[in-house]
Coordinates of C-alpha atoms in Angstrom, one line a residue:
Chain A
M138 CA 88.7 296.7 82.0
L139 CA 87.1 293.5 80.7
T140 CA 83.7 294.4 79.4
K141 CA 80.4 292.4 79.6
R142 CA 79.5 291.1 76.2
I143 CA 76.2 291.6 74.3
I144 CA 75.6 288.8 71.9
P145 CA 72.6 288.8 69.4
C146 CA 71.5 285.2 68.6
L147 CA 70.2 284.4 65.1
D148 CA 68.1 281.3 64.8
V149 CA 68.6 280.4 61.2
T150 CA 66.5 278.0 59.1
L151 CA 68.1 276.8 56.0
D152 CA 65.2 275.4 54.1
R153 CA 65.2 278.3 51.7
A154 CA 68.0 279.6 49.6
G155 CA 70.6 281.7 51.4
G156 CA 69.1 280.9 54.8
C157 CA 66.6 282.9 56.8
V158 CA 66.5 284.1 60.4
V159 CA 63.2 283.1 61.9
K160 CA 62.9 283.7 65.6
G161 CA 60.7 286.6 66.6
V162 CA 60.2 287.8 63.1
E163 CA 56.7 286.3 62.5
F164 CA 55.1 289.7 62.3
V165 CA 57.6 291.5 60.1
D166 CA 58.6 291.2 56.5
L167 CA 60.6 287.9 56.5
K168 CA 62.5 288.9 53.4
E169 CA 63.8 292.1 54.9
A170 CA 64.5 291.0 58.4
G171 CA 65.4 287.5 57.5
D172 CA 68.8 287.4 55.7
P173 CA 71.3 286.2 58.3
V174 CA 74.3 287.9 56.6
E175 CA 72.5 291.3 56.4
L176 CA 71.4 291.0 60.1
A177 CA 74.9 290.0 61.1
K178 CA 76.3 293.1 59.4
R179 CA 73.7 295.3 61.0
Y180 CA 74.5 294.0 64.5
N181 CA 78.2 294.3 63.9
E182 CA 77.7 298.0 63.0
E183 CA 75.5 298.5 66.1
G184 CA 78.3 297.3 68.3
A185 CA 77.6 293.6 69.0
D186 CA 80.5 292.0 70.8
E187 CA 80.0 288.6 69.2
L188 CA 77.4 286.7 67.1
V189 CA 75.7 283.4 67.5
F190 CA 74.0 281.5 64.7
L191 CA 71.9 278.6 65.7
D192 CA 71.0 276.2 62.9
I193 CA 67.5 275.1 63.6
T194 CA 67.2 272.9 60.5
A195 CA 70.3 270.8 61.1
S196 CA 69.6 268.6 58.1
A197 CA 72.3 267.5 55.7
Q198 CA 71.1 270.0 53.0
G199 CA 70.9 272.7 55.7
R200 CA 74.4 272.0 56.9
K201 CA 75.7 272.9 53.4
T202 CA 73.8 276.1 53.3
M203 CA 75.1 277.0 56.8
I204 CA 78.6 276.7 55.6
D205 CA 77.7 279.2 52.8
V206 CA 76.1 281.5 55.4
I207 CA 79.2 281.3 57.6
E208 CA 81.6 282.0 54.7
R209 CA 79.6 285.0 53.6
T210 CA 79.4 286.4 57.1
A211 CA 83.1 285.9 57.8
D212 CA 83.9 287.8 54.7
E213 CA 82.4 290.9 56.1
V214 CA 82.1 290.7 59.9
F215 CA 85.2 290.7 62.0
I216 CA 84.0 289.8 65.4
P217 CA 83.8 286.3 67.0
L218 CA 81.2 284.0 65.5
T219 CA 79.7 281.0 67.2
I220 CA 77.7 278.3 65.4
G221 CA 75.4 275.8 67.1
G222 CA 72.7 273.3 66.3
G223 CA 73.0 269.6 65.7
I224 CA 76.8 269.5 65.8
N225 CA 77.9 266.0 66.6
S226 CA 81.2 265.2 64.9
I227 CA 84.8 266.4 64.8
D228 CA 84.4 266.6 61.0
A229 CA 81.4 269.0 61.3
I230 CA 83.4 271.2 63.7
R231 CA 86.3 271.3 61.3
Q232 CA 84.1 272.3 58.4
I233 CA 82.5 275.1 60.4
L234 CA 85.8 276.5 61.7
R235 CA 87.3 276.3 58.2
A236 CA 84.4 278.3 56.9
G237 CA 85.3 281.1 59.2
A238 CA 83.6 280.5 62.5
D239 CA 85.5 280.9 65.7
K240 CA 83.6 278.7 68.1
V241 CA 81.0 276.0 68.0
S242 CA 78.3 275.3 70.6
V243 CA 77.5 271.7 71.4
N244 CA 74.4 270.6 73.3
T245 CA 72.5 267.3 72.9
S246 CA 75.5 265.5 71.4
A247 CA 77.6 266.4 74.4
V248 CA 75.0 265.2 76.9
K249 CA 74.7 261.9 75.0
N250 CA 78.5 261.6 74.8
P251 CA 80.4 263.8 77.2
D252 CA 83.7 262.7 75.8
F253 CA 82.8 264.6 72.6
I254 CA 83.6 267.8 74.6
K255 CA 87.0 266.5 75.6
E256 CA 87.8 265.2 72.2
S257 CA 86.9 268.4 70.4
S258 CA 88.6 270.6 73.0
D259 CA 91.8 268.6 72.7
I260 CA 91.8 269.0 68.9
F261 CA 90.5 272.6 68.5
G262 CA 91.3 274.2 71.9
A263 CA 89.0 275.0 74.8
Q264 CA 88.4 278.5 73.4
C265 CA 86.5 276.9 70.5
I266 CA 84.1 274.8 72.5
V267 CA 81.0 276.3 74.0
T268 CA 78.8 273.9 75.8
A269 CA 75.1 274.9 75.5
I270 CA 73.0 273.7 78.4
D271 CA 69.2 273.9 78.2
C272 CA 67.5 273.4 81.5
K273 CA 64.2 273.4 83.2
R274 CA 63.1 274.0 86.8
N275 CA 62.1 270.9 88.7
T276 CA 60.4 271.3 92.1
D277 CA 60.4 267.6 92.9
I278 CA 63.2 267.7 95.4
K279 CA 61.9 264.9 97.6
N280 CA 62.8 262.2 95.1
N281 CA 66.1 263.9 94.0
P282 CA 68.3 264.1 97.1
D283 CA 71.5 264.1 95.0
K284 CA 70.6 267.2 93.0
T285 CA 71.8 270.8 93.6
I286 CA 68.9 272.6 95.3
L287 CA 68.5 276.3 94.6
E288 CA 66.0 278.8 95.9
L289 CA 63.6 280.3 93.3
E290 CA 62.5 283.9 93.4
D291 CA 59.6 283.2 95.7
G292 CA 61.6 280.9 98.0
T293 CA 60.5 277.6 96.5
P294 CA 63.3 275.1 96.5
A295 CA 64.0 273.5 93.1
W296 CA 66.7 271.9 91.0
Y297 CA 67.4 272.5 87.4
E298 CA 67.2 269.5 85.0
V299 CA 69.1 269.3 81.8
V300 CA 66.8 268.9 78.7
I301 CA 67.9 268.0 75.2
Y302 CA 66.5 267.9 71.6
G303 CA 65.5 271.6 71.9
G304 CA 63.8 271.0 75.2
R305 CA 61.7 268.0 74.1
E306 CA 63.4 265.4 76.3
A307 CA 64.2 265.6 80.0
T308 CA 67.4 263.8 81.1
G309 CA 67.3 263.6 84.9
I310 CA 70.7 265.3 84.9
D311 CA 71.5 268.1 87.3
A312 CA 72.4 271.2 85.4
V313 CA 74.9 272.5 87.9
Q314 CA 76.7 269.1 88.1
W315 CA 76.7 268.9 84.3
A316 CA 78.1 272.4 83.9
R317 CA 80.9 271.5 86.3
R318 CA 81.7 268.4 84.3
A319 CA 81.6 270.3 81.0
E320 CA 84.2 272.6 82.4
E321 CA 86.4 269.8 83.5
L322 CA 86.1 268.1 80.1
G323 CA 87.5 271.3 78.4
S324 CA 84.6 273.6 77.5
G325 CA 85.7 277.2 77.1
E326 CA 82.4 278.7 78.0
I327 CA 78.8 277.7 79.0
L328 CA 75.8 279.0 77.1
L329 CA 72.9 278.6 79.6
T330 CA 69.3 278.7 78.5
S331 CA 66.4 278.2 80.8
M332 CA 63.5 276.7 79.0
D333 CA 61.1 278.2 81.6
R334 CA 62.1 281.6 80.4
D335 CA 63.0 281.2 76.7
G336 CA 60.5 283.2 74.6
T337 CA 58.7 284.6 77.6
C338 CA 60.3 288.1 77.7
A339 CA 60.2 287.8 81.5
G340 CA 63.9 288.1 82.0
Y341 CA 66.8 285.6 82.5
D342 CA 66.4 282.8 85.0
L343 CA 68.6 284.4 87.6
P344 CA 68.9 281.7 90.3
I345 CA 70.6 279.2 88.0
T346 CA 72.6 281.9 86.2
K347 CA 74.0 283.2 89.4
K348 CA 74.8 279.7 90.7
L349 CA 76.7 278.7 87.6
S350 CA 78.5 282.1 87.3
E351 CA 79.8 281.7 90.9
E352 CA 80.5 278.0 90.7
L353 CA 82.5 277.8 87.5
D354 CA 85.8 279.3 86.5
I355 CA 84.8 279.7 82.8
P356 CA 82.5 282.4 81.4
I357 CA 78.7 282.0 81.5
I358 CA 76.6 283.4 78.7
A359 CA 73.0 284.0 80.0
S360 CA 70.2 283.2 77.5
G361 CA 66.5 282.9 77.3
G362 CA 63.8 285.4 78.3
V363 CA 65.2 288.9 77.6
G364 CA 62.4 291.4 77.0
N365 CA 64.1 294.7 77.8
P366 CA 67.4 296.2 78.8
Q367 CA 66.7 295.9 82.5
H368 CA 66.7 292.1 82.1
I369 CA 70.1 292.3 80.6
Y370 CA 71.2 294.5 83.5
E371 CA 69.9 292.0 86.0
G372 CA 71.6 289.1 84.2
F373 CA 74.9 290.9 84.9
S374 CA 74.2 292.5 88.3
I375 CA 72.2 289.7 89.9
G376 CA 73.0 286.7 87.7
K377 CA 76.7 287.6 87.6
A378 CA 76.9 286.5 83.9
D379 CA 79.8 287.3 81.7
A380 CA 77.8 287.7 78.6
A381 CA 74.2 288.2 77.6
L382 CA 72.5 286.6 74.7
A383 CA 69.3 288.0 73.2
A384 CA 67.3 287.5 70.0
S385 CA 63.9 289.0 69.6
I386 CA 64.5 292.4 71.3
F387 CA 67.1 293.1 68.6
H388 CA 65.4 291.5 65.6
F389 CA 62.2 293.5 66.3
R390 CA 64.3 296.7 66.5
E391 CA 62.7 297.3 69.9
Y392 CA 66.1 298.2 71.1
S393 CA 69.4 298.7 69.3
I394 CA 72.5 297.1 70.8
K395 CA 73.9 300.6 71.3
E396 CA 70.8 301.6 73.3
V397 CA 71.2 298.6 75.5
K398 CA 74.9 299.3 76.1
E399 CA 74.2 302.9 77.0
Y400 CA 71.6 301.8 79.5
L401 CA 74.1 299.4 81.0
R402 CA 76.9 302.0 81.1
E403 CA 74.6 304.4 83.0
R404 CA 74.3 301.7 85.6
E405 CA 78.1 301.1 85.8
I406 CA 78.2 297.8 83.9
P407 CA 81.4 297.9 81.8
V408 CA 80.6 297.7 78.1
R409 CA 82.4 298.4 74.8
L410 CA 80.9 301.5 73.3
Chain B
M56 CA 101.7 293.3 45.5
K57 CA 103.4 292.5 48.8
R58 CA 103.9 288.8 49.6
I59 CA 102.4 288.0 52.9
V60 CA 102.7 284.5 54.2
I61 CA 100.5 283.1 57.0
L62 CA 102.6 280.4 58.6
D63 CA 100.9 277.0 58.5
Y64 CA 102.4 274.8 61.1
G65 CA 99.4 272.5 61.6
L66 CA 97.7 274.5 64.4
G67 CA 95.1 277.2 64.6
N68 CA 92.3 278.8 62.7
L69 CA 94.1 280.3 59.7
R70 CA 90.9 281.2 57.9
S71 CA 89.9 284.2 60.1
V72 CA 93.4 285.7 59.8
Q73 CA 93.4 285.2 56.0
K74 CA 90.0 286.8 55.6
G75 CA 91.0 289.8 57.8
L76 CA 94.1 290.4 55.7
E77 CA 92.1 290.0 52.5
H78 CA 89.7 292.6 53.8
V79 CA 92.5 295.2 54.1
G80 CA 93.7 294.5 50.5
S81 CA 96.3 291.8 50.8
S82 CA 96.1 288.3 49.3
P83 CA 98.1 286.2 51.7
A84 CA 99.5 282.7 51.1
I85 CA 99.2 280.0 53.6
S86 CA 102.4 278.1 53.7
G87 CA 104.9 276.2 55.8
D88 CA 107.5 276.0 53.0
P89 CA 110.9 277.5 54.1
G90 CA 111.5 278.9 50.6
E91 CA 108.2 280.7 50.6
I92 CA 108.7 282.0 54.2
L93 CA 112.1 283.4 53.4
A94 CA 110.8 285.1 50.2
A95 CA 107.9 286.8 52.0
D96 CA 107.7 290.5 52.6
G97 CA 105.6 289.9 55.8
L98 CA 105.1 286.8 58.0
I99 CA 102.2 286.0 60.3
L100 CA 102.3 283.4 63.0
P101 CA 98.8 282.6 64.0
G102 CA 98.0 280.1 66.7
V103 CA 95.5 278.8 69.1
G104 CA 96.1 275.8 71.3
A105 CA 98.8 274.7 73.7
F106 CA 102.4 276.1 73.8
V107 CA 104.1 272.7 74.0
D108 CA 102.2 271.5 70.9
A109 CA 103.0 274.7 69.0
M110 CA 106.7 274.4 69.7
K111 CA 106.7 270.8 68.7
C112 CA 105.0 271.7 65.4
L113 CA 107.4 274.7 64.9
D114 CA 110.5 272.6 65.5
P115 CA 111.2 271.7 61.8
I116 CA 111.0 275.3 60.7
K117 CA 112.5 277.0 63.7
G118 CA 115.7 277.8 61.9
T119 CA 113.8 279.3 59.0
I120 CA 111.8 281.6 61.3
E121 CA 115.0 282.7 63.0
E122 CA 116.6 283.5 59.7
Y123 CA 113.5 285.4 58.6
A124 CA 113.5 287.4 61.8
R125 CA 117.2 288.3 61.4
S126 CA 116.5 289.6 57.9
G127 CA 114.7 292.6 59.5
K128 CA 111.5 292.0 57.6
P129 CA 108.2 292.4 59.6
M130 CA 106.6 289.5 61.3
L131 CA 103.6 289.3 63.6
G132 CA 102.6 286.6 66.0
I133 CA 98.9 286.5 67.1
C134 CA 97.7 285.1 70.4
L135 CA 99.7 281.9 70.9
G136 CA 101.7 283.1 68.0
Q137 CA 102.9 286.0 70.2
Q138 CA 103.6 283.7 73.1
V139 CA 105.9 281.4 71.1
L140 CA 108.1 284.5 70.2
M141 CA 109.1 284.7 73.9
S142 CA 111.9 283.0 75.7
S143 CA 109.8 280.4 77.6
S144 CA 106.4 279.4 78.9
E145 CA 105.2 277.7 82.0
E146 CA 102.2 276.2 80.2
G147 CA 102.3 272.5 80.7
K148 CA 106.0 272.1 81.7
L149 CA 108.5 274.9 81.4
T150 CA 109.2 275.0 77.6
D151 CA 111.6 277.1 75.6
G152 CA 110.0 279.4 73.0
L153 CA 111.6 280.9 69.9
N154 CA 113.4 283.4 72.1
L155 CA 113.1 286.2 69.5
I156 CA 111.9 288.6 72.3
P157 CA 113.1 288.2 75.9
G158 CA 110.3 287.5 78.3
K159 CA 108.2 284.8 79.9
V160 CA 104.7 283.4 79.4
L161 CA 102.9 282.9 82.7
R162 CA 99.5 281.7 83.8
F163 CA 97.1 284.2 85.3
P164 CA 97.2 283.7 89.1
K165 CA 94.2 282.3 91.0
S166 CA 91.8 285.0 91.9
E167 CA 88.1 285.8 91.7
L168 CA 88.6 286.6 88.0
K169 CA 87.8 283.9 85.5
V170 CA 90.4 282.2 83.5
P171 CA 90.5 282.2 80.4
H172 CA 90.3 286.0 80.0
V173 CA 87.6 286.1 77.3
G174 CA 86.1 289.2 75.7
W175 CA 86.8 292.8 74.8
N176 CA 89.3 294.7 77.0
N177 CA 91.0 298.0 76.4
I178 CA 94.7 298.4 75.7
K179 CA 97.1 301.2 76.8
I180 CA 99.5 302.1 74.0
K181 CA 103.0 302.3 75.5
Q182 CA 105.2 303.2 72.5
D183 CA 105.1 305.0 69.2
H184 CA 105.2 302.2 66.6
P185 CA 103.9 301.9 63.1
L186 CA 101.7 298.8 64.2
F187 CA 99.6 301.2 66.3
E188 CA 99.5 304.1 63.9
G189 CA 96.1 305.8 64.2
I190 CA 94.9 303.5 67.0
P191 CA 93.4 305.5 69.8
D192 CA 94.6 304.8 73.4
N193 CA 92.2 302.6 75.3
S194 CA 90.8 301.0 72.2
F195 CA 88.9 297.7 72.8
V196 CA 90.2 294.5 71.3
Y197 CA 89.2 290.9 71.6
F198 CA 91.1 288.5 73.8
V199 CA 90.9 284.8 74.6
H200 CA 93.8 283.3 76.6
S201 CA 94.7 281.8 79.9
Y202 CA 98.4 282.7 79.8
Y203 CA 100.0 286.1 79.5
V204 CA 103.3 287.6 78.4
D205 CA 105.6 289.2 81.0
T206 CA 108.3 291.2 79.4
A207 CA 110.3 294.5 79.9
S208 CA 108.7 297.8 79.2
E209 CA 111.0 298.4 76.1
N210 CA 109.5 295.2 74.6
T211 CA 105.9 296.2 75.3
L212 CA 104.0 298.1 72.6
A213 CA 100.7 298.0 74.5
S214 CA 99.5 296.7 77.8
C215 CA 96.2 295.5 79.2
N216 CA 94.8 295.0 82.7
Y217 CA 93.1 291.8 83.9
G218 CA 93.9 291.5 87.6
L219 CA 97.4 292.5 86.6
D220 CA 99.0 294.5 83.8
F221 CA 100.3 292.3 81.0
S222 CA 101.8 292.8 77.6
A223 CA 99.0 292.9 75.1
S224 CA 101.5 293.6 72.3
V225 CA 105.2 293.0 72.2
V226 CA 108.2 294.0 70.0
N227 CA 111.8 293.1 69.7
S228 CA 114.6 295.6 70.0
K229 CA 115.0 295.9 66.2
G230 CA 111.3 296.7 65.9
N231 CA 110.5 294.1 63.2
V232 CA 109.3 291.1 65.3
M233 CA 105.9 292.0 66.8
G234 CA 103.1 290.1 68.6
T235 CA 99.6 290.7 69.8
Q236 CA 97.9 288.7 72.5
F237 CA 94.5 289.8 71.3
H238 CA 93.0 288.8 67.9
P239 CA 93.2 291.7 65.5
E240 CA 91.2 289.6 63.0
K241 CA 88.3 289.5 65.5
S242 CA 88.6 293.0 66.9
G243 CA 86.3 294.8 64.4
A244 CA 87.5 298.0 62.7
I245 CA 90.3 298.6 65.2
G246 CA 91.8 295.1 64.6
L247 CA 91.5 295.5 60.8
K248 CA 93.4 298.8 61.1
I249 CA 96.2 297.1 63.0
L250 CA 96.4 294.4 60.3
K251 CA 96.5 297.2 57.7
N252 CA 99.3 298.9 59.6
F253 CA 101.2 295.6 59.5
I254 CA 100.8 295.3 55.7
D255 CA 101.9 298.8 55.3
M256 CA 105.1 298.0 57.2
C257 CA 105.9 295.1 54.8

């Protein structure tokens, strides 16, 4: 039986030598918790199904360091590795894959130039191209008759607006329509992050997760908001996601991946244990 | 040291396969040169992408691969590399494969299941074969594909279920030409053991 995937996400800043994982580790020893390759190894041993590295520096110097981090990780970790953050050219994708990554996630560059999805999918194959969609709830439905209206938890109608540049810029684009287009253009998977939930530990944004999971034929990776194993369970049971991405609950060692998987298995979610 | 060649035919992510093989103690060469292929002790056909493109790229060295396969030395196709070993594929338009193993490549039928089949799924081992030496039944391995191989049970080393049972690993009647639909180089310790088993066969 195909299992649901648990994917730890490592936000990596490359301003210091060797790179450093930053998200959710403000209160612990940076040096110890921070080496991306060491964390990747630990998650692999704990039973992670895949790994995602997000380059949050995305400067020219940072890109070089990221290649080094990918190479060192791929030398020791033999599970799928996805790289995201500022990827905007075929050449960048080629370098990242050559270093040992399996997939790239594209976000802002794809919104600005949707053909980038098609072009990269044609060259590298759909299985390589993950379209990351960051979105935000928008309750102004009166002025947006062409948008996909969903019902929020409390019954409020809303649509989900695509945001770019790490959530700093709203685009006016409907997330459901964009996801469908990204699938048509050749994305292999969608990595969905709700900015309303990211960093809140309040759980995934279930209405949009469920909508995309049911609407699309490609796998949906839920992201943003996980605070405990129950949230991951809900992402699968209510949100119908194919994979669950989480960062801080794993970095903080609040829960190990194995604990989360055992929790899921007790609730009859198929997992690899 | 055994000479392992990863076939470079202009497609696919060779780096992961190379690293996986290095991890289990081999130092493979990446080559598309007929002389080097025929001199190899073991040949690996990697591959991601489309069947039609792969067959086009393989066309100039088709004869070399057939000659290698006839020699009885081990060869392993991975993912699309398994599919091209078969007789034909319905991906794109019906296209002939290398026909080293009888069988067809078909698209997963429309259902509520998502296509591609992406992620970790368990395999049922169907035959005793050195490639699966020490691999427990129901082991999880990593798949990513939209088309599957349909072949006879005598050519199936392991099967997997995704809406239907398909051949997760295939073999020819001689036992030297093998394929895996899953990616051993991305399947953690189990996958590395399968790569090690292949090296041991060479």
